[in-house]
mmCIF file with all atom_site columns, C-alpha atoms in Angstrom:
data_model
loop_
_atom_site.group_PDB
_atom_site.id
_atom_site.type_symbol
_atom_site.label_atom_id
_atom_site.label_alt_id
_atom_site.label_comp_id
_atom_site.label_asym_id
_atom_site.label_entity_id
_atom_site.label_seq_id
_atom_site.pdbx_PDB_ins_code
_atom_site.Cartn_x
_atom_site.Cartn_y
_atom_site.Cartn_z
_atom_site.occupancy
_atom_site.B_iso_or_equiv
_atom_site.pdbx_formal_charge
_atom_site.auth_seq_id
_atom_site.auth_comp_id
_atom_site.auth_asym_id
_atom_site.auth_atom_id
_atom_site.pdbx_PDB_model_num
ATOM 1  C CA . UNK A 1 1  ? 131.289 54.231 113.483 1.00 63.00 ? 207 UNK A CA 1
ATOM 2  C CA . UNK A 1 2  ? 130.438 54.126 109.220 1.00 70.00 ? 208 UNK A CA 1
ATOM 3  C CA . UNK A 1 3  ? 126.716 54.045 108.612 1.00 76.00 ? 209 UNK A CA 1
ATOM 4  C CA . UNK A 1 4  ? 125.243 54.214 105.459 1.00 78.00 ? 210 UNK A CA 1
ATOM 5  C CA . UNK A 1 5  ? 121.522 54.200 104.514 1.00 82.00 ? 211 UNK A CA 1
ATOM 6  C CA . UNK A 1 6  ? 119.602 51.830 101.557 1.00 84.00 ? 212 UNK A CA 1
ATOM 7  C CA . UNK A 1 7  ? 117.178 49.965 100.993 1.00 83.00 ? 213 UNK A CA 1
ATOM 8  C CA . UNK A 1 8  ? 118.538 45.640 100.668 1.00 85.00 ? 214 UNK A CA 1
ATOM 9  C CA . UNK A 1 9  ? 117.481 42.140 100.487 1.00 85.00 ? 215 UNK A CA 1
ATOM 10 C CA . UNK A 1 10 ? 118.843 39.328 102.840 1.00 88.00 ? 216 UNK A CA 1
ATOM 11 C CA . UNK A 1 11 ? 119.211 36.093 100.595 1.00 87.00 ? 217 UNK A CA 1
ATOM 12 C CA . UNK A 1 12 ? 117.572 33.376 101.104 1.00 88.00 ? 218 UNK A CA 1
ATOM 13 C CA . UNK A 1 13 ? 119.950 30.125 102.948 1.00 90.00 ? 219 UNK A CA 1
ATOM 14 C CA . UNK A 1 14 ? 120.690 28.360 99.810  1.00 88.00 ? 220 UNK A CA 1
ATOM 15 C CA . UNK A 1 15 ? 122.195 31.425 98.563  1.00 87.00 ? 221 UNK A CA 1
ATOM 16 C CA . UNK A 1 16 ? 123.359 32.289 101.146 1.00 91.00 ? 222 UNK A CA 1
ATOM 17 C CA . UNK A 1 17 ? 125.582 29.280 101.314 1.00 91.00 ? 223 UNK A CA 1
ATOM 18 C CA . UNK A 1 18 ? 126.376 29.475 97.836  1.00 88.00 ? 224 UNK A CA 1
ATOM 19 C CA . UNK A 1 19 ? 127.314 33.647 98.490  1.00 88.00 ? 225 UNK A CA 1
ATOM 20 C CA . UNK A 1 20 ? 129.407 32.181 101.365 1.00 92.00 ? 226 UNK A CA 1
ATOM 21 C CA . UNK A 1 21 ? 131.376 29.419 99.138  1.00 91.00 ? 227 UNK A CA 1
ATOM 22 C CA . UNK A 1 22 ? 132.588 32.193 96.401  1.00 89.00 ? 228 UNK A CA 1
ATOM 23 C CA . UNK A 1 23 ? 133.695 34.384 99.189  1.00 91.00 ? 229 UNK A CA 1
ATOM 24 C CA . UNK A 1 24 ? 135.804 32.068 100.811 1.00 93.00 ? 230 UNK A CA 1
ATOM 25 C CA . UNK A 1 25 ? 136.856 30.903 97.290  1.00 91.00 ? 231 UNK A CA 1
ATOM 26 C CA . UNK A 1 26 ? 137.928 34.496 96.680  1.00 90.00 ? 232 UNK A CA 1
ATOM 27 C CA . UNK A 1 27 ? 139.742 34.802 99.685  1.00 93.00 ? 233 UNK A CA 1
ATOM 28 C CA . UNK A 1 28 ? 142.211 31.743 98.787  1.00 93.00 ? 234 UNK A CA 1
ATOM 29 C CA . UNK A 1 29 ? 143.018 33.688 95.563  1.00 92.00 ? 235 UNK A CA 1
ATOM 30 C CA . UNK A 1 30 ? 143.908 37.216 98.091  1.00 93.00 ? 236 UNK A CA 1
ATOM 31 C CA . UNK A 1 31 ? 143.816 36.849 101.440 1.00 93.00 ? 237 UNK A CA 1
ATOM 32 C CA . UNK A 1 32 ? 143.608 40.345 102.033 1.00 94.00 ? 238 UNK A CA 1
ATOM 33 C CA . UNK A 1 33 ? 139.905 40.736 100.611 1.00 89.00 ? 239 UNK A CA 1
ATOM 34 C CA . UNK A 1 34 ? 137.057 41.749 103.308 1.00 89.00 ? 240 UNK A CA 1
ATOM 35 C CA . UNK A 1 35 ? 134.119 39.074 103.769 1.00 91.00 ? 241 UNK A CA 1
ATOM 36 C CA . UNK A 1 36 ? 130.588 40.113 104.122 1.00 89.00 ? 242 UNK A CA 1
ATOM 37 C CA . UNK A 1 37 ? 130.119 38.128 107.354 1.00 91.00 ? 243 UNK A CA 1
ATOM 38 C CA . UNK A 1 38 ? 126.889 36.121 107.795 1.00 92.00 ? 244 UNK A CA 1
ATOM 39 C CA . UNK A 1 39 ? 124.790 37.848 109.553 1.00 91.00 ? 245 UNK A CA 1
ATOM 40 C CA . UNK A 1 40 ? 125.336 40.751 107.342 1.00 90.00 ? 246 UNK A CA 1
ATOM 41 C CA . UNK A 1 41 ? 125.259 39.779 104.284 1.00 92.00 ? 247 UNK A CA 1
ATOM 42 C CA . UNK A 1 42 ? 122.994 41.065 101.824 1.00 90.00 ? 248 UNK A CA 1
ATOM 43 C CA . UNK A 1 43 ? 122.176 42.591 98.388  1.00 87.00 ? 249 UNK A CA 1
ATOM 44 C CA . UNK A 1 44 ? 122.384 46.219 98.079  1.00 87.00 ? 250 UNK A CA 1
ATOM 45 C CA . UNK A 1 45 ? 118.694 47.144 96.079  1.00 83.00 ? 251 UNK A CA 1
ATOM 46 C CA . UNK A 1 46 ? 118.890 51.088 96.273  1.00 82.00 ? 252 UNK A CA 1
ATOM 47 C CA . UNK A 1 47 ? 121.984 53.127 97.904  1.00 83.00 ? 253 UNK A CA 1
ATOM 48 C CA . UNK A 1 48 ? 120.418 56.052 99.396  1.00 81.00 ? 254 UNK A CA 1
ATOM 49 C CA . UNK A 1 49 ? 123.157 57.225 100.900 1.00 80.00 ? 255 UNK A CA 1
ATOM 50 C CA . UNK A 1 50 ? 126.878 56.407 100.941 1.00 81.00 ? 256 UNK A CA 1
ATOM 51 C CA . UNK A 1 51 ? 129.213 55.320 103.837 1.00 80.00 ? 257 UNK A CA 1
ATOM 52 C CA . UNK A 1 52 ? 130.194 58.282 106.015 1.00 81.00 ? 258 UNK A CA 1
ATOM 53 C CA . UNK A 1 53 ? 131.503 58.513 109.794 1.00 80.00 ? 259 UNK A CA 1
ATOM 54 C CA . UNK A 1 54 ? 130.387 60.222 110.961 1.00 82.00 ? 260 UNK A CA 1
ATOM 55 C CA . UNK A 1 55 ? 126.898 59.538 108.143 1.00 80.00 ? 261 UNK A CA 1
ATOM 56 C CA . UNK A 1 56 ? 125.890 62.623 105.717 1.00 80.00 ? 262 UNK A CA 1
ATOM 57 C CA . UNK A 1 57 ? 122.474 62.594 106.632 1.00 83.00 ? 263 UNK A CA 1
ATOM 58 C CA . UNK A 1 58 ? 120.371 63.366 109.315 1.00 85.00 ? 264 UNK A CA 1
ATOM 59 C CA . UNK A 1 59 ? 117.479 61.559 111.255 1.00 85.00 ? 265 UNK A CA 1
ATOM 60 C CA . UNK A 1 60 ? 114.339 63.303 109.299 1.00 89.00 ? 266 UNK A CA 1
ATOM 61 C CA . UNK A 1 61 ? 116.125 61.951 105.800 1.00 87.00 ? 267 UNK A CA 1
ATOM 62 C CA . UNK A 1 62 ? 116.393 58.682 107.560 1.00 85.00 ? 268 UNK A CA 1
ATOM 63 C CA . UNK A 1 63 ? 112.019 58.987 108.451 1.00 89.00 ? 269 UNK A CA 1
ATOM 64 C CA . UNK A 1 64 ? 111.392 60.730 104.953 1.00 89.00 ? 270 UNK A CA 1
ATOM 65 C CA . UNK A 1 65 ? 112.885 57.774 103.290 1.00 86.00 ? 271 UNK A CA 1
ATOM 66 C CA . UNK A 1 66 ? 111.122 55.302 105.479 1.00 86.00 ? 272 UNK A CA 1
ATOM 67 C CA . UNK A 1 67 ? 107.824 56.377 104.630 1.00 91.00 ? 273 UNK A CA 1
ATOM 68 C CA . UNK A 1 68 ? 108.580 56.570 100.698 1.00 88.00 ? 274 UNK A CA 1
ATOM 69 C CA . UNK A 1 69 ? 109.805 53.150 101.038 1.00 86.00 ? 275 UNK A CA 1
ATOM 70 C CA . UNK A 1 70 ? 106.209 52.124 102.481 1.00 88.00 ? 276 UNK A CA 1
ATOM 71 C CA . UNK A 1 71 ? 104.705 53.585 100.277 1.00 90.00 ? 277 UNK A CA 1
ATOM 72 C CA . UNK A 1 72 ? 106.537 52.276 96.941  1.00 86.00 ? 278 UNK A CA 1
ATOM 73 C CA . UNK A 1 73 ? 107.769 48.728 98.101  1.00 83.00 ? 279 UNK A CA 1
ATOM 74 C CA . UNK A 1 74 ? 104.420 47.024 99.069  1.00 84.00 ? 280 UNK A CA 1
ATOM 75 C CA . UNK A 1 75 ? 104.014 47.556 95.075  1.00 82.00 ? 281 UNK A CA 1
ATOM 76 C CA . UNK A 1 76 ? 107.005 46.350 93.217  1.00 80.00 ? 282 UNK A CA 1
ATOM 77 C CA . UNK A 1 77 ? 106.824 42.862 91.795  1.00 79.00 ? 283 UNK A CA 1
ATOM 78 C CA . UNK A 1 78 ? 109.715 40.557 93.024  1.00 80.00 ? 284 UNK A CA 1
ATOM 79 C CA . UNK A 1 79 ? 112.594 40.622 90.635  1.00 77.00 ? 285 UNK A CA 1
ATOM 80 C CA . UNK A 1 80 ? 115.143 38.012 89.893  1.00 79.00 ? 286 UNK A CA 1
ATOM 81 C CA . UNK A 1 81 ? 118.944 38.223 90.516  1.00 76.00 ? 287 UNK A CA 1
ATOM 82 C CA . UNK A 1 82 ? 121.783 36.075 88.449  1.00 76.00 ? 288 UNK A CA 1
ATOM 83 C CA . UNK A 1 83 ? 124.991 36.156 89.280  1.00 72.00 ? 289 UNK A CA 1
ATOM 84 C CA . UNK A 1 84 ? 127.241 34.566 85.983  1.00 76.00 ? 290 UNK A CA 1
ATOM 85 C CA . UNK A 1 85 ? 130.195 34.010 84.927  1.00 74.00 ? 291 UNK A CA 1
ATOM 86 C CA . UNK A 1 86 ? 131.682 34.683 88.583  1.00 67.00 ? 292 UNK A CA 1
ATOM 87 C CA . UNK A 1 87 ? 135.857 32.344 89.290  1.00 61.00 ? 293 UNK A CA 1
ATOM 88 C CA . UNK A 1 88 ? 134.830 29.532 86.122  1.00 63.00 ? 294 UNK A CA 1
ATOM 89 C CA . UNK A 1 89 ? 137.486 27.137 86.152  1.00 54.00 ? 295 UNK A CA 1
#
C-alpha cells in the first residue's frame, strides 16, 4: 500500500468539475494517463514525506506533523490558486 504524508486542500465543487473536465481531455489525448477519482481529488499544499511502500515515516512523525499543523495553520490566511494555459486550443 503506497502511503504519503502531506497537507492537502480539497477544492470546492465548481473547481472539481473543471479539474475532472481537464482530466477527461488529457485522457483523450493519452489514454494511459492516470486520473485522480472525484472522491480523492485534492491539491497537495505541502508534502512532508514522499510516497513509499512501506511508509517511510512513523506514527510519532505523523503526530509531530499534526501538532505542528495545529499550531501553524490557524494563523495562515487564505490563498488563491490559478491554473493558466492548460490545453489551450
